[in-house]
PDB file of C-alpha atoms in Angstrom:
ATOM      1  CA  MET U  29      10.042 -17.213  46.678  1.00 66.00           C
ATOM      2  CA  GLU U  30      12.212 -14.936  44.564  1.00 70.00           C
ATOM      3  CA  SER U  31       9.155 -13.815  42.579  1.00 62.00           C
ATOM      4  CA  LEU U  32       7.287 -13.147  45.766  1.00 64.00           C
ATOM      5  CA  PHE U  33      10.055 -10.953  47.123  1.00 66.00           C
ATOM      6  CA  ARG U  34      10.450  -9.132  43.813  1.00 63.00           C
ATOM      7  CA  MET U  35       6.775  -8.259  43.792  1.00 59.00           C
ATOM      8  CA  LEU U  36       6.713  -7.186  47.439  1.00 60.00           C
ATOM      9  CA  LEU U  37       9.866  -5.135  47.263  1.00 59.00           C
ATOM     10  CA  ARG U  38       8.857  -3.402  44.017  1.00 58.00           C
ATOM     11  CA  GLY U  39       5.298  -2.905  45.175  1.00 56.00           C
ATOM     12  CA  ASP U  40       4.361  -4.387  41.813  1.00 50.00           C
ATOM     13  CA  ALA U  41       0.578  -3.987  41.718  1.00 51.00           C
ATOM     14  CA  ALA U  42       0.413  -3.399  37.977  1.00 50.00           C
ATOM     15  CA  ALA U  43      -1.759  -5.853  36.078  1.00 51.00           C
ATOM     16  CA  ALA U  44       1.103  -7.441  34.148  1.00 55.00           C
ATOM     17  CA  GLY U  45       3.176  -7.860  37.301  1.00 60.00           C
ATOM     18  CA  ALA U  46       0.219  -9.262  39.214  1.00 66.00           C
ATOM     19  CA  ASP U  47      -0.590 -11.676  36.390  1.00 72.00           C
ATOM     20  CA  ARG U  48       2.990 -12.959  36.363  1.00 74.00           C
ATOM     21  CA  PHE U  49       2.942 -13.295  40.144  1.00 73.00           C
ATOM     22  CA  VAL U  50      -0.251 -15.394  40.003  1.00 76.00           C
ATOM     23  CA  GLU U  51       1.301 -17.583  37.309  1.00 80.00           C
ATOM     24  CA  GLU U  52       4.440 -18.124  39.395  1.00 80.00           C
ATOM     25  CA  ILE U  53       2.294 -19.030  42.410  1.00 82.00           C
ATOM     26  CA  ARG U  54       0.531 -21.642  40.251  1.00 84.00           C
ATOM     27  CA  GLU U  55       3.846 -23.006  38.995  1.00 85.00           C
ATOM     28  CA  ILE U  56       5.425 -23.455  42.411  1.00 87.00           C
ATOM     29  CA  THR U  57       2.430 -25.010  44.167  1.00 89.00           C
ATOM     30  CA  PRO U  58       2.808 -28.526  42.644  1.00 92.00           C
ATOM     31  CA  GLN U  59       6.486 -28.524  43.597  1.00 90.00           C
ATOM     32  CA  LEU U  60       5.611 -27.577  47.155  1.00 90.00           C
ATOM     33  CA  ILE U  61       3.016 -30.333  47.333  1.00 93.00           C
ATOM     34  CA  ALA U  62       5.718 -32.830  46.388  1.00 94.00           C
ATOM     35  CA  TRP U  63       8.676 -31.487  48.357  1.00 92.00           C
ATOM     36  CA  ALA U  64       7.672 -29.145  51.181  1.00 93.00           C
ATOM     37  CA  SER U  65       7.293 -30.257  54.768  1.00 96.00           C
ATOM     38  CA  ASP U  66       3.782 -30.401  56.178  1.00 97.00           C
ATOM     39  CA  ASP U  67       4.318 -27.140  58.087  1.00 96.00           C
ATOM     40  CA  VAL U  68       5.566 -25.284  55.001  1.00 95.00           C
ATOM     41  CA  LEU U  69       2.729 -26.662  52.887  1.00 95.00           C
ATOM     42  CA  ILE U  70       0.107 -25.586  55.437  1.00 97.00           C
ATOM     43  CA  GLU U  71       1.585 -22.090  55.718  1.00 96.00           C
ATOM     44  CA  TRP U  72       1.806 -21.839  51.913  1.00 94.00           C
ATOM     45  CA  SER U  73      -1.878 -22.696  51.669  1.00 94.00           C
ATOM     46  CA  ARG U  74      -2.784 -20.082  54.299  1.00 95.00           C
ATOM     47  CA  PHE U  75      -0.653 -17.449  52.591  1.00 91.00           C
ATOM     48  CA  LYS U  76      -2.058 -18.255  49.159  1.00 89.00           C
ATOM     49  CA  ARG U  77      -5.634 -17.954  50.441  1.00 91.00           C
ATOM     50  CA  SER U  78      -4.852 -14.704  52.253  1.00 89.00           C
ATOM     51  CA  ILE U  79      -3.482 -13.014  49.130  1.00 85.00           C
ATOM     52  CA  SER U  80      -6.432 -14.173  47.050  1.00 84.00           C
ATOM     53  CA  VAL U  81      -8.866 -12.233  49.255  1.00 83.00           C
ATOM     54  CA  ALA U  82      -6.660  -9.255  50.150  1.00 78.00           C
ATOM     55  CA  SER U  83      -8.553  -6.235  48.887  1.00 83.00           C
ATOM     56  CA  THR U  84      -8.471  -3.941  51.917  1.00 86.00           C
ATOM     57  CA  GLU U  85      -5.460  -2.528  53.719  1.00 84.00           C
ATOM     58  CA  SER U  86      -6.243  -4.695  56.726  1.00 85.00           C
ATOM     59  CA  GLU U  87      -6.433  -7.851  54.589  1.00 87.00           C
ATOM     60  CA  THR U  88      -3.181  -6.949  52.834  1.00 85.00           C
ATOM     61  CA  GLU U  89      -1.452  -6.479  56.181  1.00 87.00           C
ATOM     62  CA  ALA U  90      -2.839  -9.828  57.352  1.00 89.00           C
ATOM     63  CA  ALA U  91      -1.412 -11.431  54.189  1.00 88.00           C
ATOM     64  CA  LEU U  92       2.016 -10.011  55.038  1.00 89.00           C
ATOM     65  CA  PHE U  93       1.892 -11.693  58.439  1.00 92.00           C
ATOM     66  CA  GLU U  94       0.850 -14.930  56.724  1.00 93.00           C
ATOM     67  CA  LEU U  95       3.926 -14.507  54.531  1.00 90.00           C
ATOM     68  CA  GLU U  96       6.044 -14.136  57.636  1.00 93.00           C
ATOM     69  CA  ARG U  97       4.586 -17.344  59.074  1.00 94.00           C
ATOM     70  CA  LEU U  98       5.464 -19.060  55.793  1.00 93.00           C
ATOM     71  CA  LEU U  99       9.037 -17.768  55.969  1.00 92.00           C
ATOM     72  CA  ILE U 100       9.373 -18.971  59.563  1.00 94.00           C
ATOM     73  CA  ALA U 101       8.123 -22.430  58.516  1.00 94.00           C
ATOM     74  CA  ILE U 102      10.668 -22.498  55.669  1.00 91.00           C
ATOM     75  CA  ARG U 103      13.463 -21.526  58.067  1.00 92.00           C
ATOM     76  CA  ARG U 104      12.412 -24.302  60.466  1.00 93.00           C
ATOM     77  CA  ASP U 105      12.405 -26.724  57.536  1.00 92.00           C
ATOM     78  CA  TYR U 106      16.038 -25.769  56.932  1.00 91.00           C
ATOM     79  CA  GLY U 107      16.838 -26.577  60.561  1.00 93.00           C
ATOM     80  CA  HIS U 108      16.668 -23.142  62.198  1.00 93.00           C
ATOM     81  CA  LYS U 109      14.990 -23.313  65.588  1.00 88.00           C
ATOM     82  CA  GLY U 110      13.690 -19.755  65.276  1.00 78.00           C
ATOM     83  CA  GLN U 111      13.099 -19.407  68.995  1.00 85.00           C
ATOM     84  CA  ALA U 112      14.359 -15.816  69.101  1.00 91.00           C
ATOM     85  CA  VAL U 113      12.526 -14.678  65.948  1.00 92.00           C
ATOM     86  CA  LYS U 114       9.355 -12.865  66.964  1.00 91.00           C
ATOM     87  CA  GLU U 115       6.366 -11.663  64.969  1.00 92.00           C
ATOM     88  CA  GLY U 116       7.432  -8.738  62.805  1.00 92.00           C
ATOM     89  CA  ASP U 117      11.165  -9.580  62.853  1.00 93.00           C
ATOM     90  CA  LEU U 118      11.289 -11.098  59.368  1.00 92.00           C
ATOM     91  CA  LEU U 119       8.881  -8.537  57.928  1.00 91.00           C
ATOM     92  CA  GLY U 120      11.192  -5.838  59.238  1.00 92.00           C
ATOM     93  CA  LEU U 121      13.917  -7.132  56.934  1.00 90.00           C
ATOM     94  CA  PHE U 122      12.053  -5.927  53.848  1.00 84.00           C
ATOM     95  CA  ILE U 123       9.264  -3.649  55.106  1.00 86.00           C
ATOM     96  CA  ASN U 124      10.535  -0.450  56.699  1.00 89.00           C
ATOM     97  CA  ASP U 125       7.420   0.234  58.748  1.00 89.00           C
ATOM     98  CA  ALA U 126       6.903  -3.342  59.956  1.00 90.00           C
ATOM     99  CA  HIS U 127       6.814  -2.096  63.547  1.00 90.00           C
ATOM    100  CA  GLU U 128       3.803   0.068  62.631  1.00 92.00           C
ATOM    101  CA  LEU U 129       2.068  -2.881  60.970  1.00 90.00           C
ATOM    102  CA  LEU U 130       2.700  -4.961  64.065  1.00 91.00           C
ATOM    103  CA  GLU U 131       1.324  -2.241  66.335  1.00 92.00           C
ATOM    104  CA  ARG U 132      -1.860  -1.926  64.228  1.00 90.00           C
ATOM    105  CA  ARG U 133      -2.246  -5.693  64.222  1.00 86.00           C
ATOM    106  CA  ARG U 134      -1.938  -5.892  67.989  1.00 88.00           C
ATOM    107  CA  ASN U 135      -4.394  -3.025  68.448  1.00 89.00           C
ATOM    108  CA  ARG U 136      -6.950  -4.830  66.254  1.00 84.00           C
ATOM    109  CA  GLU U 137      -6.555  -7.996  68.297  1.00 82.00           C
ATOM    110  CA  ARG U 138      -7.392  -6.199  71.555  1.00 78.00           C
TER     111      ARG U 138
END
């Protein structure tokens, strides 16, 4: 997860950074298969698939919301109920315009 946050927070889209990110994703997946709860594993799979196809702005934004769902699943795995955490709350911790992303997402869903 640290690698994921480093890449997101740096906006590391450079080839070398992206290559390292992909490698770290590959390295952590077997560990998650062995140790993660079913919910975390399912959300990891959804997130991983979403980033593999994210080529448009809309797909990238969708991947960020998949990341948030993954983070919520991880928090639940640690025992947090998460009942007060709403969509966009966790993204807002590291993406300044998360409220704008959320608004666009809701407008697309209408």
